[in-house]
Amino acid sequence: MSQPDKISPGPAYLDYSATSPLLPCVRARLHELIDLDYGNASALHSLGQFAKGIIEEARAEVARLINADPEEIIFTSGGSESNNTVTNIFSGQKIAVSTIEHPSVLEPAKAHANKIMLIPVNRDGRVDPVDIPPDADLVSVMLANNELGTLEPIRDIVKRCKTSKTYVHTDATQALGKIHIDVKDLDVDYLTISAHKIGGPIGIGALYIKKGSPFRPLIIGGHQENKRRAGTSNTLLIAGFGVAAKHVREQKTYRTYAEKIKPLRDQLRLRILAEIPYSSANTPEQGCLPNILNMSFRAAEGESIQLYLDAAGITISTGSACASGDLAPSHVLMAIRNDAEVAHSSIRFSLGLDTTEQDINKVMEVLPKIITYLQNISTINLGESHDK
């Protein structure tokens, strides 16, 4: 078979879990503020107090989105800093994390903990609360996995941890805007979110800290964020986060994801399994985010699939964007499948509010040809038995 032809570019963006395009309302607010004069939000003069007002307005909007109090929100540079901040609080103590956590949880936990305990997951990538170590000082389990979309039983984990007075952190970066999040309902002590996953600017995130929970700043040397995070406040990006949060709350985007995006994701899953031989799904059918689909294709390398799709105007990922360039197999897929071949042959589709059925059709117009070509040039014998 000949190499598949390059199809005329026509952007089908299916990498929303890596980052989402700026919302028009966010873009408008950023342009507006760029043209305005405002000062350092720590200053007492009028320009400084104007900037402070912008920041506090945004803080209130972010708090409303997750049903927190504004004083429980501190702004950070993003999800990674928020996650690092939490593990730093428990430096020298026992930290338990799931085996499929984002590297910004796993790596600092290993660096800070006196003892790190890894919590196993099942084939769907889900933690069983009975496996939570009773002697941990902090348990960190993400609300939704960034590669699989699997939702974790955070409420049950919190209930179990309360009996041992263990603090609970959840990284809700991927879940924000896709499902309804209420910190009072979850009852977690710490929760991480990031603006660019919901159409806000890159480079700004937030950490929810439940009142009364232990805290120690990661960045010191200033009084900003009520002495919880030093450094001149990034007024522009914080404002953008606030606008994005307000949009998501008012539009109830989680309903759109459930009613419009999930059917498209399910359609893509069924078509791939029906039309492409030796394909398998890593994302569970139930109990997952409505927009993420992780698939594996035997004898077809994930990065090659990504590059061919990109040439066809289709943007996807091979997993976590933060792991791009790392030749090691995905630690998430290894945790659930323990098969390096499956891990290396996986790609992640992540749909967004602007995804259409036309995007799904475009994928299925070219993906079968790409997979067939890659399988034909592979040294792997497709006739051999393989656990799918």
mmCIF file of N, CA and C in Angstrom, residues 280-364:
data_model
loop_
_atom_site.group_PDB
_atom_site.id
_atom_site.type_symbol
_atom_site.label_atom_id
_atom_site.label_comp_id
_atom_site.label_asym_id
_atom_site.label_seq_id
_atom_site.Cartn_x
_atom_site.Cartn_y
_atom_site.Cartn_z
ATOM 1 N N SER A 280 -8.297 -0.558 20.141
ATOM 2 C CA SER A 280 -8.870 -0.814 21.466
ATOM 3 C C SER A 280 -8.983 0.508 22.220
ATOM 4 N N ALA A 281 -9.941 0.549 23.136
ATOM 5 C CA ALA A 281 -10.192 1.764 23.907
ATOM 6 C C ALA A 281 -9.571 1.654 25.289
ATOM 7 N N ASN A 282 -8.879 2.689 25.692
ATOM 8 C CA ASN A 282 -8.308 2.756 27.039
ATOM 9 C C ASN A 282 -9.203 3.571 27.986
ATOM 10 N N THR A 283 -9.963 4.494 27.430
ATOM 11 C CA THR A 283 -10.924 5.264 28.223
ATOM 12 C C THR A 283 -12.111 4.376 28.559
ATOM 13 N N PRO A 284 -12.522 4.312 29.823
ATOM 14 C CA PRO A 284 -13.680 3.482 30.178
ATOM 15 C C PRO A 284 -14.960 4.011 29.551
ATOM 16 N N GLU A 285 -15.931 3.122 29.353
ATOM 17 C CA GLU A 285 -17.198 3.530 28.750
ATOM 18 C C GLU A 285 -18.022 4.388 29.698
ATOM 19 N N GLN A 286 -17.895 4.144 30.997
ATOM 20 C CA GLN A 286 -18.667 4.870 31.997
ATOM 21 C C GLN A 286 -17.722 5.480 33.025
ATOM 22 N N GLY A 287 -18.222 6.490 33.748
ATOM 23 C CA GLY A 287 -17.445 7.081 34.828
ATOM 24 C C GLY A 287 -16.226 7.836 34.359
ATOM 25 N N CYS A 288 -16.404 8.629 33.301
ATOM 26 C CA CYS A 288 -15.269 9.393 32.772
ATOM 27 C C CYS A 288 -15.757 10.752 32.286
ATOM 28 N N LEU A 289 -14.811 11.633 32.024
ATOM 29 C CA LEU A 289 -15.152 12.930 31.466
ATOM 30 C C LEU A 289 -15.836 12.749 30.111
ATOM 31 N N PRO A 290 -16.689 13.686 29.722
ATOM 32 C CA PRO A 290 -17.432 13.532 28.471
ATOM 33 C C PRO A 290 -16.649 13.842 27.209
ATOM 34 N N ASN A 291 -15.398 14.295 27.355
ATOM 35 C CA ASN A 291 -14.699 14.804 26.169
ATOM 36 C C ASN A 291 -13.387 14.096 25.837
ATOM 37 N N ILE A 292 -12.935 13.170 26.671
ATOM 38 C CA ILE A 292 -11.634 12.523 26.438
ATOM 39 C C ILE A 292 -11.828 11.101 25.921
ATOM 40 N N LEU A 293 -11.051 10.749 24.905
ATOM 41 C CA LEU A 293 -11.053 9.393 24.354
ATOM 42 C C LEU A 293 -9.621 8.979 24.066
ATOM 43 N N ASN A 294 -9.142 7.962 24.784
ATOM 44 C CA ASN A 294 -7.796 7.432 24.580
ATOM 45 C C ASN A 294 -7.917 6.078 23.890
ATOM 46 N N MET A 295 -7.278 5.964 22.730
ATOM 47 C CA MET A 295 -7.360 4.738 21.922
ATOM 48 C C MET A 295 -5.965 4.211 21.617
ATOM 49 N N SER A 296 -5.875 2.895 21.455
ATOM 50 C CA SER A 296 -4.623 2.264 21.030
ATOM 51 C C SER A 296 -4.845 1.527 19.720
ATOM 52 N N PHE A 297 -3.789 1.480 18.898
ATOM 53 C CA PHE A 297 -3.851 0.832 17.596
ATOM 54 C C PHE A 297 -2.639 -0.080 17.460
ATOM 55 N N ARG A 298 -2.855 -1.361 17.501
ATOM 56 C CA ARG A 298 -1.734 -2.291 17.505
ATOM 57 C C ARG A 298 -0.877 -2.126 16.253
ATOM 58 N N ALA A 299 0.434 -2.145 16.469
ATOM 59 C CA ALA A 299 1.428 -2.056 15.387
ATOM 60 C C ALA A 299 1.435 -0.692 14.702
ATOM 61 N N ALA A 300 0.934 0.329 15.372
ATOM 62 C CA ALA A 300 0.988 1.695 14.841
ATOM 63 C C ALA A 300 1.466 2.602 15.965
ATOM 64 N N GLU A 301 2.600 3.232 15.781
ATOM 65 C CA GLU A 301 3.204 4.045 16.844
ATOM 66 C C GLU A 301 2.456 5.368 17.011
ATOM 67 N N GLY A 302 2.171 5.726 18.261
ATOM 68 C CA GLY A 302 1.343 6.882 18.546
ATOM 69 C C GLY A 302 1.847 8.183 17.963
ATOM 70 N N GLU A 303 3.148 8.446 18.083
ATOM 71 C CA GLU A 303 3.689 9.701 17.562
ATOM 72 C C GLU A 303 3.579 9.769 16.045
ATOM 73 N N SER A 304 3.720 8.632 15.382
ATOM 74 C CA SER A 304 3.550 8.615 13.924
ATOM 75 C C SER A 304 2.107 8.933 13.551
ATOM 76 N N ILE A 305 1.164 8.355 14.300
ATOM 77 C CA ILE A 305 -0.250 8.657 14.053
ATOM 78 C C ILE A 305 -0.498 10.147 14.227
ATOM 79 N N GLN A 306 0.052 10.701 15.287
ATOM 80 C CA GLN A 306 -0.135 12.126 15.574
ATOM 81 C C GLN A 306 0.389 12.984 14.426
ATOM 82 N N LEU A 307 1.564 12.659 13.917
ATOM 83 C CA LEU A 307 2.166 13.460 12.854
ATOM 84 C C LEU A 307 1.381 13.356 11.551
ATOM 85 N N TYR A 308 0.911 12.152 11.213
ATOM 86 C CA TYR A 308 0.113 12.004 9.994
ATOM 87 C C TYR A 308 -1.222 12.738 10.110
ATOM 88 N N LEU A 309 -1.839 12.655 11.276
ATOM 89 C CA LEU A 309 -3.091 13.383 11.481
ATOM 90 C C LEU A 309 -2.858 14.894 11.397
ATOM 91 N N ASP A 310 -1.736 15.339 11.957
ATOM 92 C CA ASP A 310 -1.419 16.764 11.906
ATOM 93 C C ASP A 310 -1.261 17.229 10.465
ATOM 94 N N ALA A 311 -0.625 16.395 9.649
ATOM 95 C CA ALA A 311 -0.464 16.739 8.231
ATOM 96 C C ALA A 311 -1.810 16.819 7.529
ATOM 97 N N ALA A 312 -2.805 16.123 8.079
ATOM 98 C CA ALA A 312 -4.148 16.144 7.502
ATOM 99 C C ALA A 312 -5.019 17.229 8.123
ATOM 100 N N GLY A 313 -4.429 18.064 8.988
ATOM 101 C CA GLY A 313 -5.177 19.155 9.588
ATOM 102 C C GLY A 313 -5.959 18.761 10.821
ATOM 103 N N ILE A 314 -5.557 17.652 11.466
ATOM 104 C CA ILE A 314 -6.245 17.168 12.665
ATOM 105 C C ILE A 314 -5.257 17.179 13.823
ATOM 106 N N THR A 315 -5.585 17.909 14.861
ATOM 107 C CA THR A 315 -4.690 18.068 16.001
ATOM 108 C C THR A 315 -5.138 17.185 17.153
ATOM 109 N N ILE A 316 -4.265 16.248 17.555
ATOM 110 C CA ILE A 316 -4.533 15.367 18.695
ATOM 111 C C ILE A 316 -3.241 15.260 19.511
ATOM 112 N N SER A 317 -3.263 14.436 20.525
ATOM 113 C CA SER A 317 -2.090 14.257 21.375
ATOM 114 C C SER A 317 -1.828 12.775 21.568
ATOM 115 N N THR A 318 -0.604 12.459 21.976
ATOM 116 C CA THR A 318 -0.290 11.067 22.324
ATOM 117 C C THR A 318 -0.478 10.823 23.817
ATOM 118 N N GLY A 319 -0.961 11.801 24.545
ATOM 119 C CA GLY A 319 -1.165 11.662 25.990
ATOM 120 C C GLY A 319 -1.078 13.016 26.635
ATOM 121 N N SER A 320 -0.335 13.115 27.710
ATOM 122 C CA SER A 320 -0.169 14.387 28.400
ATOM 123 C C SER A 320 0.772 15.284 27.613
ATOM 124 N N ALA A 321 0.352 16.525 27.382
ATOM 125 C CA ALA A 321 1.213 17.476 26.664
ATOM 126 C C ALA A 321 2.502 17.729 27.431
ATOM 127 N N CYS A 322 2.448 17.600 28.763
ATOM 128 C CA CYS A 322 3.634 17.851 29.583
ATOM 129 C C CYS A 322 4.709 16.785 29.385
ATOM 130 N N ALA A 323 4.311 15.636 28.815
ATOM 131 C CA ALA A 323 5.266 14.549 28.608
ATOM 132 C C ALA A 323 5.770 14.494 27.173
ATOM 133 N N SER A 324 5.403 15.470 26.350
ATOM 134 C CA SER A 324 5.823 15.490 24.959
ATOM 135 C C SER A 324 7.342 15.477 24.862
ATOM 136 N N GLY A 325 7.859 14.596 24.005
ATOM 137 C CA GLY A 325 9.302 14.484 23.845
ATOM 138 C C GLY A 325 9.910 13.404 24.719
ATOM 139 N N ASP A 326 9.137 12.879 25.650
ATOM 140 C CA ASP A 326 9.616 11.797 26.510
ATOM 141 C C ASP A 326 9.365 10.478 25.803
ATOM 142 N N LEU A 327 10.419 9.720 25.530
ATOM 143 C CA LEU A 327 10.286 8.472 24.792
ATOM 144 C C LEU A 327 9.776 7.320 25.652
ATOM 145 N N ALA A 328 9.735 7.509 26.959
ATOM 146 C CA ALA A 328 9.226 6.461 27.841
ATOM 147 C C ALA A 328 7.720 6.300 27.629
ATOM 148 N N PRO A 329 7.200 5.071 27.751
ATOM 149 C CA PRO A 329 5.754 4.884 27.592
ATOM 150 C C PRO A 329 4.993 5.618 28.687
ATOM 151 N N SER A 330 3.774 5.999 28.390
ATOM 152 C CA SER A 330 2.933 6.700 29.354
ATOM 153 C C SER A 330 2.828 5.927 30.663
ATOM 154 N N HIS A 331 3.144 6.589 31.782
ATOM 155 C CA HIS A 331 3.037 5.923 33.088
ATOM 156 C C HIS A 331 1.583 5.614 33.426
ATOM 157 N N VAL A 332 0.657 6.380 32.838
ATOM 158 C CA VAL A 332 -0.769 6.130 33.074
ATOM 159 C C VAL A 332 -1.192 4.824 32.413
ATOM 160 N N LEU A 333 -0.831 4.659 31.139
ATOM 161 C CA LEU A 333 -1.214 3.430 30.432
ATOM 162 C C LEU A 333 -0.461 2.216 30.954
ATOM 163 N N MET A 334 0.758 2.419 31.382
ATOM 164 C CA MET A 334 1.496 1.305 31.976
ATOM 165 C C MET A 334 0.846 0.871 33.289
ATOM 166 N N ALA A 335 0.275 1.831 34.018
ATOM 167 C CA ALA A 335 -0.373 1.499 35.289
ATOM 168 C C ALA A 335 -1.636 0.669 35.078
ATOM 169 N N ILE A 336 -2.348 0.924 33.970
ATOM 170 C CA ILE A 336 -3.609 0.198 33.764
ATOM 171 C C ILE A 336 -3.464 -1.010 32.850
ATOM 172 N N ARG A 337 -2.450 -1.025 32.002
ATOM 173 C CA ARG A 337 -2.311 -2.134 31.040
ATOM 174 C C ARG A 337 -1.021 -2.922 31.213
ATOM 175 N N ASN A 338 0.021 -2.267 31.758
ATOM 176 C CA ASN A 338 1.330 -2.914 31.917
ATOM 177 C C ASN A 338 1.809 -3.519 30.602
ATOM 178 N N ASP A 339 1.636 -2.775 29.531
ATOM 179 C CA ASP A 339 2.000 -3.243 28.190
ATOM 180 C C ASP A 339 2.599 -2.060 27.440
ATOM 181 N N ALA A 340 3.909 -2.071 27.256
ATOM 182 C CA ALA A 340 4.589 -0.947 26.612
ATOM 183 C C ALA A 340 4.139 -0.759 25.173
ATOM 184 N N GLU A 341 3.813 -1.857 24.491
ATOM 185 C CA GLU A 341 3.365 -1.740 23.099
ATOM 186 C C GLU A 341 2.041 -0.981 23.028
ATOM 187 N N VAL A 342 1.116 -1.325 23.906
ATOM 188 C CA VAL A 342 -0.171 -0.629 23.950
ATOM 189 C C VAL A 342 0.047 0.848 24.279
ATOM 190 N N ALA A 343 0.918 1.108 25.250
ATOM 191 C CA ALA A 343 1.176 2.484 25.655
ATOM 192 C C ALA A 343 1.770 3.303 24.516
ATOM 193 N N HIS A 344 2.698 2.711 23.782
ATOM 194 C CA HIS A 344 3.348 3.441 22.687
ATOM 195 C C HIS A 344 2.422 3.626 21.482
ATOM 196 N N SER A 345 1.354 2.830 21.406
ATOM 197 C CA SER A 345 0.459 2.911 20.243
ATOM 198 C C SER A 345 -0.817 3.686 20.556
ATOM 199 N N SER A 346 -0.799 4.463 21.619
ATOM 200 C CA SER A 346 -2.009 5.171 22.042
ATOM 201 C C SER A 346 -1.995 6.632 21.609
ATOM 202 N N ILE A 347 -3.187 7.158 21.374
ATOM 203 C CA ILE A 347 -3.370 8.580 21.121
ATOM 204 C C ILE A 347 -4.585 9.051 21.911
ATOM 205 N N ARG A 348 -4.616 10.350 22.201
ATOM 206 C CA ARG A 348 -5.725 10.919 22.961
ATOM 207 C C ARG A 348 -6.446 11.963 22.127
ATOM 208 N N PHE A 349 -7.744 11.735 21.950
ATOM 209 C CA PHE A 349 -8.616 12.757 21.385
ATOM 210 C C PHE A 349 -9.265 13.477 22.564
ATOM 211 N N SER A 350 -9.256 14.796 22.549
ATOM 212 C CA SER A 350 -9.972 15.536 23.588
ATOM 213 C C SER A 350 -10.787 16.635 22.920
ATOM 214 N N LEU A 351 -12.098 16.504 23.044
ATOM 215 C CA LEU A 351 -13.035 17.374 22.353
ATOM 216 C C LEU A 351 -13.362 18.600 23.201
ATOM 217 N N GLY A 352 -13.823 19.653 22.533
ATOM 218 C CA GLY A 352 -14.174 20.883 23.217
ATOM 219 C C GLY A 352 -15.523 21.406 22.780
ATOM 220 N N LEU A 353 -15.906 22.549 23.298
ATOM 221 C CA LEU A 353 -17.232 23.098 23.036
ATOM 222 C C LEU A 353 -17.463 23.409 21.559
ATOM 223 N N ASP A 354 -16.391 23.617 20.798
ATOM 224 C CA ASP A 354 -16.539 23.941 19.377
ATOM 225 C C ASP A 354 -16.416 22.711 18.472
ATOM 226 N N THR A 355 -16.234 21.534 19.051
ATOM 227 C CA THR A 355 -16.119 20.317 18.248
ATOM 228 C C THR A 355 -17.460 19.996 17.587
ATOM 229 N N THR A 356 -17.397 19.580 16.328
ATOM 230 C CA THR A 356 -18.614 19.271 15.569
ATOM 231 C C THR A 356 -18.553 17.855 15.003
ATOM 232 N N GLU A 357 -19.664 17.404 14.496
ATOM 233 C CA GLU A 357 -19.704 16.094 13.848
ATOM 234 C C GLU A 357 -18.819 16.079 12.613
ATOM 235 N N GLN A 358 -18.656 17.234 11.992
ATOM 236 C CA GLN A 358 -17.761 17.337 10.845
ATOM 237 C C GLN A 358 -16.325 16.991 11.242
ATOM 238 N N ASP A 359 -15.920 17.386 12.447
ATOM 239 C CA ASP A 359 -14.585 17.045 12.936
ATOM 240 C C ASP A 359 -14.437 15.536 13.081
ATOM 241 N N ILE A 360 -15.470 14.891 13.602
ATOM 242 C CA ILE A 360 -15.438 13.432 13.770
ATOM 243 C C ILE A 360 -15.352 12.756 12.409
ATOM 244 N N ASN A 361 -16.137 13.237 11.457
ATOM 245 C CA ASN A 361 -16.111 12.656 10.108
ATOM 246 C C ASN A 361 -14.751 12.845 9.454
ATOM 247 N N LYS A 362 -14.125 13.989 9.704
ATOM 248 C CA LYS A 362 -12.804 14.244 9.120
ATOM 249 C C LYS A 362 -11.785 13.257 9.679
ATOM 250 N N VAL A 363 -11.857 13.008 10.977
ATOM 251 C CA VAL A 363 -10.951 12.021 11.589
ATOM 252 C C VAL A 363 -11.132 10.665 10.927
ATOM 253 N N MET A 364 -12.384 10.244 10.788
ATOM 254 C CA MET A 364 -12.647 8.903 10.255
ATOM 255 C C MET A 364 -12.441 8.824 8.743
#
